[in-house]
mmCIF file of C-alpha atoms and ligand atoms in Angstrom:
data_model
loop_
_atom_site.group_PDB
_atom_site.id
_atom_site.type_symbol
_atom_site.label_atom_id
_atom_site.label_comp_id
_atom_site.label_asym_id
_atom_site.label_seq_id
_atom_site.Cartn_x
_atom_site.Cartn_y
_atom_site.Cartn_z
ATOM 1 C CA MET X 362 103.272 96.444 127.925
ATOM 2 C CA ASP X 363 106.168 98.789 128.641
ATOM 3 C CA ALA X 364 105.205 102.126 127.073
ATOM 4 C CA ASN X 365 108.782 102.583 125.818
ATOM 5 C CA ARG X 366 109.195 99.121 124.354
ATOM 6 C CA ALA X 367 110.227 99.094 120.711
ATOM 7 C CA VAL X 368 107.531 98.520 118.124
ATOM 8 C CA ASP X 369 108.422 96.824 114.838
ATOM 9 C CA MET X 370 107.217 99.395 112.296
ATOM 10 C CA ALA X 371 108.596 97.706 109.147
ATOM 11 C CA VAL X 372 106.017 96.590 106.597
ATOM 12 C CA PRO X 373 106.582 94.213 103.675
ATOM 13 C CA PHE X 374 104.742 95.639 100.683
ATOM 14 C CA ALA X 375 104.610 94.184 97.169
ATOM 15 C CA GLY X 376 108.062 92.617 97.482
ATOM 16 C CA LEU X 377 109.608 95.744 99.046
ATOM 17 C CA THR X 378 110.093 96.653 102.693
ATOM 18 C CA PHE X 379 108.772 99.956 103.985
ATOM 19 C CA GLN X 380 110.847 100.885 107.063
ATOM 20 C CA ASN X 381 107.589 102.259 108.463
ATOM 21 C CA PRO X 382 104.062 102.500 107.013
ATOM 22 C CA VAL X 383 103.942 106.299 106.556
ATOM 23 C CA ALA X 384 104.400 107.650 103.014
ATOM 24 C CA VAL X 385 103.589 111.008 101.425
ATOM 25 C CA ALA X 386 100.906 111.243 98.733
ATOM 26 C CA SER X 387 101.643 112.102 95.126
ATOM 27 C CA GLY X 388 101.232 115.727 94.113
ATOM 28 C CA THR X 389 101.355 117.076 97.655
ATOM 29 C CA PHE X 390 105.106 116.682 98.238
ATOM 30 C CA GLY X 391 106.604 117.732 94.914
ATOM 31 C CA PHE X 392 109.908 115.887 94.584
ATOM 32 C CA GLY X 393 110.692 116.429 98.246
ATOM 33 C CA ARG X 394 113.126 119.331 97.917
ATOM 34 C CA GLU X 395 111.007 121.919 99.750
ATOM 35 C CA TYR X 396 110.137 119.496 102.556
ATOM 36 C CA GLY X 397 113.780 118.464 102.890
ATOM 37 C CA GLN X 398 114.304 121.823 104.628
ATOM 38 C CA TYR X 399 111.958 120.791 107.424
ATOM 39 C CA PHE X 400 112.892 117.168 108.151
ATOM 40 C CA ASP X 401 115.020 114.212 107.111
ATOM 41 C CA LEU X 402 113.148 112.564 104.233
ATOM 42 C CA GLY X 403 114.846 109.333 105.282
ATOM 43 C CA ARG X 404 112.308 109.070 108.102
ATOM 44 C CA LEU X 405 109.498 108.392 105.629
ATOM 45 C CA GLY X 406 108.405 104.918 104.583
ATOM 46 C CA ALA X 407 108.177 106.149 100.982
ATOM 47 C CA VAL X 408 107.886 109.268 98.855
ATOM 48 C CA CYS X 409 105.249 109.119 96.106
ATOM 49 C CA VAL X 410 106.473 111.819 93.753
ATOM 50 C CA LYS X 411 104.398 114.360 91.830
ATOM 51 C CA GLY X 412 102.535 112.786 88.887
ATOM 52 C CA LEU X 413 104.851 112.262 85.903
ATOM 53 C CA THR X 414 104.050 112.221 82.201
ATOM 54 C CA LEU X 415 106.218 111.405 79.182
ATOM 55 C CA ARG X 416 106.472 115.013 78.094
ATOM 56 C CA PRO X 417 106.651 118.081 80.377
ATOM 57 C CA ARG X 418 103.233 119.572 81.221
ATOM 58 C CA ALA X 419 102.432 123.134 82.212
ATOM 59 C CA GLY X 420 99.256 122.099 84.054
ATOM 60 C CA ASN X 421 95.946 123.961 84.051
ATOM 61 C CA PRO X 422 95.589 127.767 84.129
ATOM 62 C CA PRO X 423 94.758 129.345 87.515
ATOM 63 C CA PRO X 424 92.764 129.360 89.713
ATOM 64 C CA ARG X 425 93.824 125.784 90.434
ATOM 65 C CA VAL X 426 92.994 125.443 94.126
ATOM 66 C CA ALA X 427 90.075 126.436 96.323
ATOM 67 C CA GLU X 428 89.291 125.974 99.999
ATOM 68 C CA THR X 429 86.315 123.881 101.083
ATOM 69 C CA PRO X 430 84.943 122.920 104.510
ATOM 70 C CA MET X 431 87.477 120.435 105.942
ATOM 71 C CA GLY X 432 89.285 120.070 102.661
ATOM 72 C CA MET X 433 90.349 121.603 99.379
ATOM 73 C CA LEU X 434 89.681 121.403 95.675
ATOM 74 C CA ASN X 435 92.557 121.236 93.228
ATOM 75 C CA SER X 436 92.851 121.120 89.496
ATOM 76 C CA VAL X 437 96.605 121.347 89.063
ATOM 77 C CA GLY X 438 96.417 119.260 85.875
ATOM 78 C CA LEU X 439 99.592 117.195 86.328
ATOM 79 C CA GLN X 440 102.101 120.023 86.015
ATOM 80 C CA ASN X 441 105.493 118.294 85.882
ATOM 81 C CA PRO X 442 108.862 118.467 84.084
ATOM 82 C CA GLY X 443 108.437 115.086 82.340
ATOM 83 C CA ALA X 444 109.837 111.683 83.276
ATOM 84 C CA GLU X 445 113.303 112.166 81.754
ATOM 85 C CA ALA X 446 113.898 115.447 83.577
ATOM 86 C CA PHE X 447 112.709 113.771 86.789
ATOM 87 C CA LEU X 448 115.271 110.981 86.389
ATOM 88 C CA ARG X 449 118.037 113.451 85.568
ATOM 89 C CA ASP X 450 117.306 116.306 87.991
ATOM 90 C CA GLU X 451 115.215 114.973 90.879
ATOM 91 C CA LEU X 452 115.794 111.259 91.472
ATOM 92 C CA PRO X 453 119.483 111.690 92.455
ATOM 93 C CA PHE X 454 118.372 114.109 95.212
ATOM 94 C CA LEU X 455 115.769 111.661 96.555
ATOM 95 C CA ARG X 456 118.283 108.821 96.377
ATOM 96 C CA GLY X 457 120.294 110.698 98.999
ATOM 97 C CA PHE X 458 117.735 109.597 101.607
ATOM 98 C CA ASP X 459 116.972 106.199 103.068
ATOM 99 C CA THR X 460 113.411 105.994 101.755
ATOM 100 C CA LEU X 461 111.597 104.252 98.905
ATOM 101 C CA VAL X 462 110.890 106.323 95.794
ATOM 102 C CA VAL X 463 107.541 105.676 94.124
ATOM 103 C CA ALA X 464 107.037 107.195 90.661
ATOM 104 C CA ASN X 465 103.434 108.239 90.031
ATOM 105 C CA VAL X 466 102.649 108.010 86.299
ATOM 106 C CA SER X 467 99.879 109.261 84.004
ATOM 107 C CA GLY X 468 99.363 108.833 80.293
ATOM 108 C CA ASP X 469 96.874 109.836 77.620
ATOM 109 C CA THR X 470 97.064 106.347 76.096
ATOM 110 C CA VAL X 471 97.856 102.794 77.225
ATOM 111 C CA GLU X 472 101.088 103.000 75.198
ATOM 112 C CA GLU X 473 102.194 106.106 77.092
ATOM 113 C CA TYR X 474 101.674 104.378 80.444
ATOM 114 C CA ALA X 475 103.759 101.436 79.204
ATOM 115 C CA ALA X 476 106.556 103.682 77.928
ATOM 116 C CA LEU X 477 106.676 105.509 81.274
ATOM 117 C CA ALA X 478 106.860 102.178 83.108
ATOM 118 C CA GLY X 479 109.870 101.112 81.045
ATOM 119 C CA LEU X 480 111.658 104.455 81.326
ATOM 120 C CA LEU X 481 111.169 104.921 85.060
ATOM 121 C CA SER X 482 111.867 101.374 86.158
ATOM 122 C CA ASP X 483 115.053 101.334 84.074
ATOM 123 C CA GLY X 484 115.845 104.722 85.607
ATOM 124 C CA GLY X 485 115.927 103.256 89.112
ATOM 125 C CA VAL X 486 112.705 104.064 90.983
ATOM 126 C CA ASP X 487 111.554 101.483 93.560
ATOM 127 C CA MET X 488 107.897 101.206 92.577
ATOM 128 C CA LEU X 489 105.417 102.610 90.088
ATOM 129 C CA GLU X 490 102.092 104.110 91.132
ATOM 130 C CA VAL X 491 99.809 104.059 88.107
ATOM 131 C CA ASN X 492 97.459 107.009 88.308
ATOM 132 C CA ILE X 493 94.282 105.998 86.482
ATOM 133 C CA SER X 494 92.289 108.325 88.687
ATOM 134 C CA CYS X 495 93.228 111.956 87.969
ATOM 135 C CA PRO X 496 90.059 114.047 87.623
ATOM 136 C CA ASN X 497 91.892 117.115 86.312
ATOM 137 C CA VAL X 498 93.012 116.250 82.787
ATOM 138 C CA LYS X 499 91.116 116.039 79.493
ATOM 139 C CA ALA X 500 92.443 112.739 78.159
ATOM 140 C CA GLY X 501 93.426 109.569 80.058
ATOM 141 C CA GLY X 502 93.333 109.831 83.842
ATOM 142 C CA LEU X 503 89.925 109.161 85.246
ATOM 143 C CA LEU X 504 88.693 107.677 81.959
ATOM 144 C CA PHE X 505 90.907 104.634 82.547
ATOM 145 C CA GLY X 506 90.022 104.391 86.206
ATOM 146 C CA THR X 507 86.256 104.219 85.904
ATOM 147 C CA ASP X 508 86.026 101.297 83.469
ATOM 148 C CA PRO X 509 87.295 97.882 84.663
ATOM 149 C CA ARG X 510 88.390 96.787 81.161
ATOM 150 C CA SER X 511 90.420 99.967 80.548
ATOM 151 C CA ALA X 512 91.931 99.780 84.036
ATOM 152 C CA ALA X 513 92.981 96.178 83.365
ATOM 153 C CA ALA X 514 94.425 97.107 79.957
ATOM 154 C CA VAL X 515 96.616 99.847 81.456
ATOM 155 C CA THR X 516 97.724 97.547 84.283
ATOM 156 C CA GLU X 517 98.676 94.721 81.888
ATOM 157 C CA ALA X 518 100.616 97.054 79.603
ATOM 158 C CA VAL X 519 102.510 98.588 82.536
ATOM 159 C CA LYS X 520 103.282 95.166 84.020
ATOM 160 C CA ARG X 521 104.769 93.994 80.732
ATOM 161 C CA ARG X 522 107.304 96.836 80.752
ATOM 162 C CA ALA X 523 107.917 97.380 84.469
ATOM 163 C CA ARG X 524 110.851 95.833 86.271
ATOM 164 C CA VAL X 525 109.660 97.081 89.671
ATOM 165 C CA PRO X 526 106.398 96.453 91.576
ATOM 166 C CA VAL X 527 103.308 98.104 90.138
ATOM 167 C CA MET X 528 100.770 99.786 92.431
ATOM 168 C CA VAL X 529 97.561 100.966 90.771
ATOM 169 C CA LYS X 530 95.869 104.076 92.183
ATOM 170 C CA LEU X 531 92.096 103.859 92.183
ATOM 171 C CA THR X 532 89.471 106.560 92.133
ATOM 172 C CA PRO X 533 86.493 106.730 94.491
ATOM 173 C CA ASN X 534 84.436 108.165 91.606
ATOM 174 C CA VAL X 535 82.965 104.749 90.737
ATOM 175 C CA THR X 536 79.887 102.804 91.747
ATOM 176 C CA ASP X 537 81.768 99.667 92.792
ATOM 177 C CA ILE X 538 85.362 100.029 94.027
ATOM 178 C CA ALA X 539 85.614 96.257 94.646
ATOM 179 C CA GLU X 540 85.009 95.580 90.953
ATOM 180 C CA MET X 541 87.842 97.965 89.999
ATOM 181 C CA ALA X 542 90.159 96.369 92.565
ATOM 182 C CA ARG X 543 89.425 92.882 91.211
ATOM 183 C CA ALA X 544 89.971 94.033 87.618
ATOM 184 C CA VAL X 545 93.472 95.370 88.281
ATOM 185 C CA GLU X 546 94.385 92.409 90.513
ATOM 186 C CA SER X 547 93.465 90.004 87.682
ATOM 187 C CA ALA X 548 95.558 92.116 85.297
ATOM 188 C CA GLY X 549 98.648 91.550 87.459
ATOM 189 C CA ALA X 550 98.868 94.596 89.769
ATOM 190 C CA ASP X 551 101.179 94.090 92.755
ATOM 191 C CA ALA X 552 99.445 96.604 95.058
ATOM 192 C CA LEU X 553 96.648 99.173 95.217
ATOM 193 C CA SER X 554 96.666 102.743 96.392
ATOM 194 C CA LEU X 555 93.420 104.483 97.212
ATOM 195 C CA ILE X 556 91.850 106.906 97.157
ATOM 196 C CA ASN X 557 92.513 109.680 94.678
ATOM 197 C CA THR X 558 90.347 112.798 94.967
ATOM 198 C CA LEU X 559 86.559 113.025 94.583
ATOM 199 C CA VAL X 560 85.282 115.234 91.772
ATOM 200 C CA GLY X 561 83.878 118.456 93.238
ATOM 201 C CA MET X 562 82.939 122.000 92.283
ATOM 202 C CA ARG X 563 82.606 125.441 93.841
ATOM 203 C CA ILE X 564 80.770 128.439 92.393
ATOM 204 C CA ASP X 565 81.462 132.121 93.087
ATOM 205 C CA VAL X 566 77.988 133.532 93.782
ATOM 206 C CA HIS X 567 79.047 137.086 92.863
ATOM 207 C CA THR X 568 80.522 136.328 89.440
ATOM 208 C CA ARG X 569 78.299 133.243 88.951
ATOM 209 C CA ARG X 570 81.347 131.473 87.621
ATOM 210 C CA PRO X 571 83.092 128.331 88.807
ATOM 211 C CA VAL X 572 85.841 129.151 91.311
ATOM 212 C CA LEU X 573 88.307 126.884 89.497
ATOM 213 C CA TYR X 574 89.350 127.697 85.943
ATOM 214 C CA ARG X 575 88.451 124.204 84.742
ATOM 215 C CA GLY X 576 85.102 124.214 86.533
ATOM 216 C CA THR X 577 85.562 121.024 88.537
ATOM 217 C CA GLY X 578 88.460 119.814 90.667
ATOM 218 C CA GLY X 579 89.508 117.031 93.007
ATOM 219 C CA LEU X 580 88.333 117.182 96.620
ATOM 220 C CA SER X 581 90.862 116.072 99.249
ATOM 221 C CA GLY X 582 91.437 116.457 102.979
ATOM 222 C CA PRO X 583 89.527 115.346 106.093
ATOM 223 C CA ALA X 584 86.169 115.792 104.311
ATOM 224 C CA ILE X 585 86.860 112.684 102.207
ATOM 225 C CA ARG X 586 88.290 110.445 104.937
ATOM 226 C CA PRO X 587 85.162 108.373 105.662
ATOM 227 C CA VAL X 588 84.776 107.731 101.921
ATOM 228 C CA ALA X 589 88.418 106.673 101.737
ATOM 229 C CA VAL X 590 88.174 104.350 104.740
ATOM 230 C CA ARG X 591 85.086 102.742 103.202
ATOM 231 C CA CYS X 592 86.881 102.267 99.860
ATOM 232 C CA VAL X 593 89.930 100.678 101.536
ATOM 233 C CA TYR X 594 87.652 98.401 103.542
ATOM 234 C CA GLN X 595 85.718 97.258 100.468
ATOM 235 C CA ALA X 596 88.847 96.788 98.338
ATOM 236 C CA ALA X 597 90.637 94.873 101.097
ATOM 237 C CA ARG X 598 87.748 92.432 101.304
ATOM 238 C CA ALA X 599 87.674 91.981 97.513
ATOM 239 C CA VAL X 600 91.379 91.312 96.747
ATOM 240 C CA ARG X 601 94.550 89.930 98.304
ATOM 241 C CA LEU X 602 96.791 92.811 97.211
ATOM 242 C CA PRO X 603 98.548 95.048 99.742
ATOM 243 C CA ILE X 604 96.943 98.484 99.983
ATOM 244 C CA MET X 605 98.343 101.977 100.546
ATOM 245 C CA GLY X 606 95.446 103.948 102.050
ATOM 246 C CA MET X 607 95.036 107.710 101.844
ATOM 247 C CA GLY X 608 92.426 110.442 101.990
ATOM 248 C CA GLY X 609 92.306 113.063 104.712
ATOM 249 C CA ILE X 610 94.824 111.512 107.092
ATOM 250 C CA ALA X 611 95.837 114.259 109.519
ATOM 251 C CA CYS X 612 96.763 112.424 112.741
ATOM 252 C CA ALA X 613 97.825 108.991 113.965
ATOM 253 C CA GLU X 614 94.285 107.900 114.836
ATOM 254 C CA ASP X 615 93.239 108.611 111.240
ATOM 255 C CA ALA X 616 96.063 106.370 110.024
ATOM 256 C CA VAL X 617 94.980 103.611 112.441
ATOM 257 C CA GLU X 618 91.476 103.700 110.922
ATOM 258 C CA PHE X 619 92.970 102.934 107.501
ATOM 259 C CA LEU X 620 95.105 100.096 108.867
ATOM 260 C CA LEU X 621 92.135 98.542 110.672
ATOM 261 C CA ALA X 622 90.105 98.806 107.457
ATOM 262 C CA GLY X 623 92.762 96.748 105.652
ATOM 263 C CA ALA X 624 95.546 99.107 104.518
ATOM 264 C CA HIS X 625 99.166 97.985 104.967
ATOM 265 C CA THR X 626 100.657 101.441 104.548
ATOM 266 C CA VAL X 627 99.223 104.982 104.489
ATOM 267 C CA ALA X 628 100.007 108.210 102.666
ATOM 268 C CA VAL X 629 99.654 111.767 103.957
ATOM 269 C CA GLY X 630 98.637 114.435 101.421
ATOM 270 C CA THR X 631 96.606 117.585 102.064
ATOM 271 C CA ALA X 632 97.612 117.606 105.769
ATOM 272 C CA LEU X 633 101.101 118.649 104.597
ATOM 273 C CA PHE X 634 99.741 122.039 103.514
ATOM 274 C CA ARG X 635 98.837 122.867 107.136
ATOM 275 C CA ASP X 636 101.787 121.181 108.776
ATOM 276 C CA GLU X 637 104.809 120.170 106.717
ATOM 277 C CA THR X 638 105.963 117.782 109.442
ATOM 278 C CA ALA X 639 102.574 115.994 109.708
ATOM 279 C CA PRO X 640 103.973 112.631 108.474
ATOM 280 C CA LEU X 641 106.473 112.597 111.343
ATOM 281 C CA SER X 642 103.880 113.359 114.037
ATOM 282 C CA ILE X 643 101.677 110.670 112.504
ATOM 283 C CA LEU X 644 104.557 108.172 112.613
ATOM 284 C CA GLU X 645 105.344 109.045 116.232
ATOM 285 C CA GLY X 646 101.650 108.866 117.143
ATOM 286 C CA LEU X 647 101.340 105.446 115.503
ATOM 287 C CA THR X 648 104.264 104.154 117.549
ATOM 288 C CA SER X 649 102.695 105.515 120.753
ATOM 289 C CA TYR X 650 99.331 103.983 119.838
ATOM 290 C CA CYS X 651 101.021 100.599 119.483
ATOM 291 C CA GLN X 652 102.909 100.968 122.771
ATOM 292 C CA GLU X 653 99.776 102.027 124.651
ATOM 293 C CA ASN X 654 97.812 99.121 123.224
ATOM 294 C CA GLY X 655 100.419 96.402 123.747
ATOM 295 C CA ILE X 656 101.121 96.005 120.019
ATOM 296 C CA SER X 657 104.706 94.982 119.215
ATOM 297 C CA ASP X 658 104.315 94.713 115.425
ATOM 298 C CA ILE X 659 102.419 97.352 113.410
ATOM 299 C CA ARG X 660 101.461 94.713 110.827
ATOM 300 C CA THR X 661 99.031 93.122 113.244
ATOM 301 C CA LEU X 662 96.760 96.173 112.914
ATOM 302 C CA THR X 663 96.111 95.623 109.202
ATOM 303 C CA GLY X 664 92.575 94.371 108.692
ATOM 304 C CA ALA X 665 92.107 93.953 112.453
ATOM 305 C CA LEU X 666 88.684 95.600 112.441
ATOM 306 C CA LEU X 667 86.311 93.785 114.770
ATOM 307 C CA GLU X 668 82.872 93.297 113.287
HETATM 308 C C1 FMN H 1494 97.367 119.566 95.031
HETATM 309 C C2 FMN H 1494 97.212 118.082 94.805
HETATM 310 C C3 FMN H 1494 97.860 117.460 93.730
HETATM 311 C C4 FMN H 1494 97.704 116.096 93.509
HETATM 312 N N1 FMN H 1494 98.376 115.502 92.469
HETATM 313 C C5 FMN H 1494 98.295 114.153 92.292
HETATM 314 C C6 FMN H 1494 99.048 113.511 91.263
HETATM 315 O O1 FMN H 1494 99.822 114.135 90.528
HETATM 316 N N2 FMN H 1494 98.903 112.160 91.119
HETATM 317 C C7 FMN H 1494 98.077 111.415 91.935
HETATM 318 O O2 FMN H 1494 97.971 110.190 91.767
HETATM 319 N N3 FMN H 1494 97.366 112.013 92.931
HETATM 320 C C8 FMN H 1494 97.456 113.341 93.132
HETATM 321 N N4 FMN H 1494 96.757 113.935 94.157
HETATM 322 C C9 FMN H 1494 95.903 113.110 95.038
HETATM 323 C C10 FMN H 1494 96.630 112.741 96.343
HETATM 324 O O3 FMN H 1494 97.808 111.997 96.090
HETATM 325 C C11 FMN H 1494 95.699 111.933 97.285
HETATM 326 O O4 FMN H 1494 95.338 110.731 96.644
HETATM 327 C C12 FMN H 1494 94.433 112.689 97.658
HETATM 328 O O5 FMN H 1494 94.669 114.074 97.788
HETATM 329 C C13 FMN H 1494 93.796 112.177 98.948
HETATM 330 O O6 FMN H 1494 94.664 112.302 100.044
HETATM 331 P P1 FMN H 1494 94.670 113.609 101.035
HETATM 332 O O7 FMN H 1494 93.233 113.872 101.392
HETATM 333 O O8 FMN H 1494 95.521 113.201 102.200
HETATM 334 O O9 FMN H 1494 95.272 114.720 100.250
HETATM 335 C C14 FMN H 1494 96.893 115.317 94.385
HETATM 336 C C15 FMN H 1494 96.252 115.946 95.467
HETATM 337 C C16 FMN H 1494 96.400 117.301 95.700
HETATM 338 C C17 FMN H 1494 95.709 117.933 96.884
#
């Protein structure tokens, strides 16, 4: 195939069309303003915004991040201005770019998730990403994501109120990811995103105290990529929902692994902290990979793992 021939990078996803499969992961891109200085956000398939709650949250006290081999720990604790302030102050900025806006939501109760779904879908976001997998908050979060019945209850409540597609974000901190995927599919989810961070801990050997204020945090970055690829693979075999895969993606080949495992789109997170233009190099690398391998439509890579 001609190395310069155009590759169709558009991906249908839960009733929407991603202009290309590369998104940015929630909590690592803020609301896009800082990154807007470095590149045109309209080149992204989607922006998953910082996790939103009904009321503003100050987040956890510092230290909230720590380095680890090939990754990082964070316990930011969902610091955000609240959903109403997001709609008023941030969404109009993001709407200035030709990209999908995905609102990531967290609640302490099922009712809070439902209220957020109503507020944000009426407010004009393109998709909801229901975070039932945050390891860094006391109530809600991971509690909903580790029990199939609770995960289904949140999904059903959100679906009743949402007027846009609902993507549920799963945690790898479970014994059986396929069971969780099936539970939220049966409850009406339109898509899955996975994975959120793995619970981890570091200890300062001089003070004998945890490095992070809250003790534990969420591990992200290349260290978790094989776990993430395995989760996407197992979820893709268990359900028919489209999947946004993430966890340690730092280059195009990493993204291809997720697509082959069964993801339809990918999100770049921690890699942004080393290189704020990483999503663009990954997108360009994906296009080159397709050209070099005679692939004219990126969609043909999804689930194309040979076994
Ligand atoms: C600093 C930081 C903040 C995060 N905040 C959120 C969040 O608010 N909501 C959410 O669903 N995931 C959050 N995540 C998880 C990421 O979206 C992503 O699922 C995870 O980090 C794995 O991808 P990565 O290894 O490419 O970062 C956060 C991750 C980091 C590193």
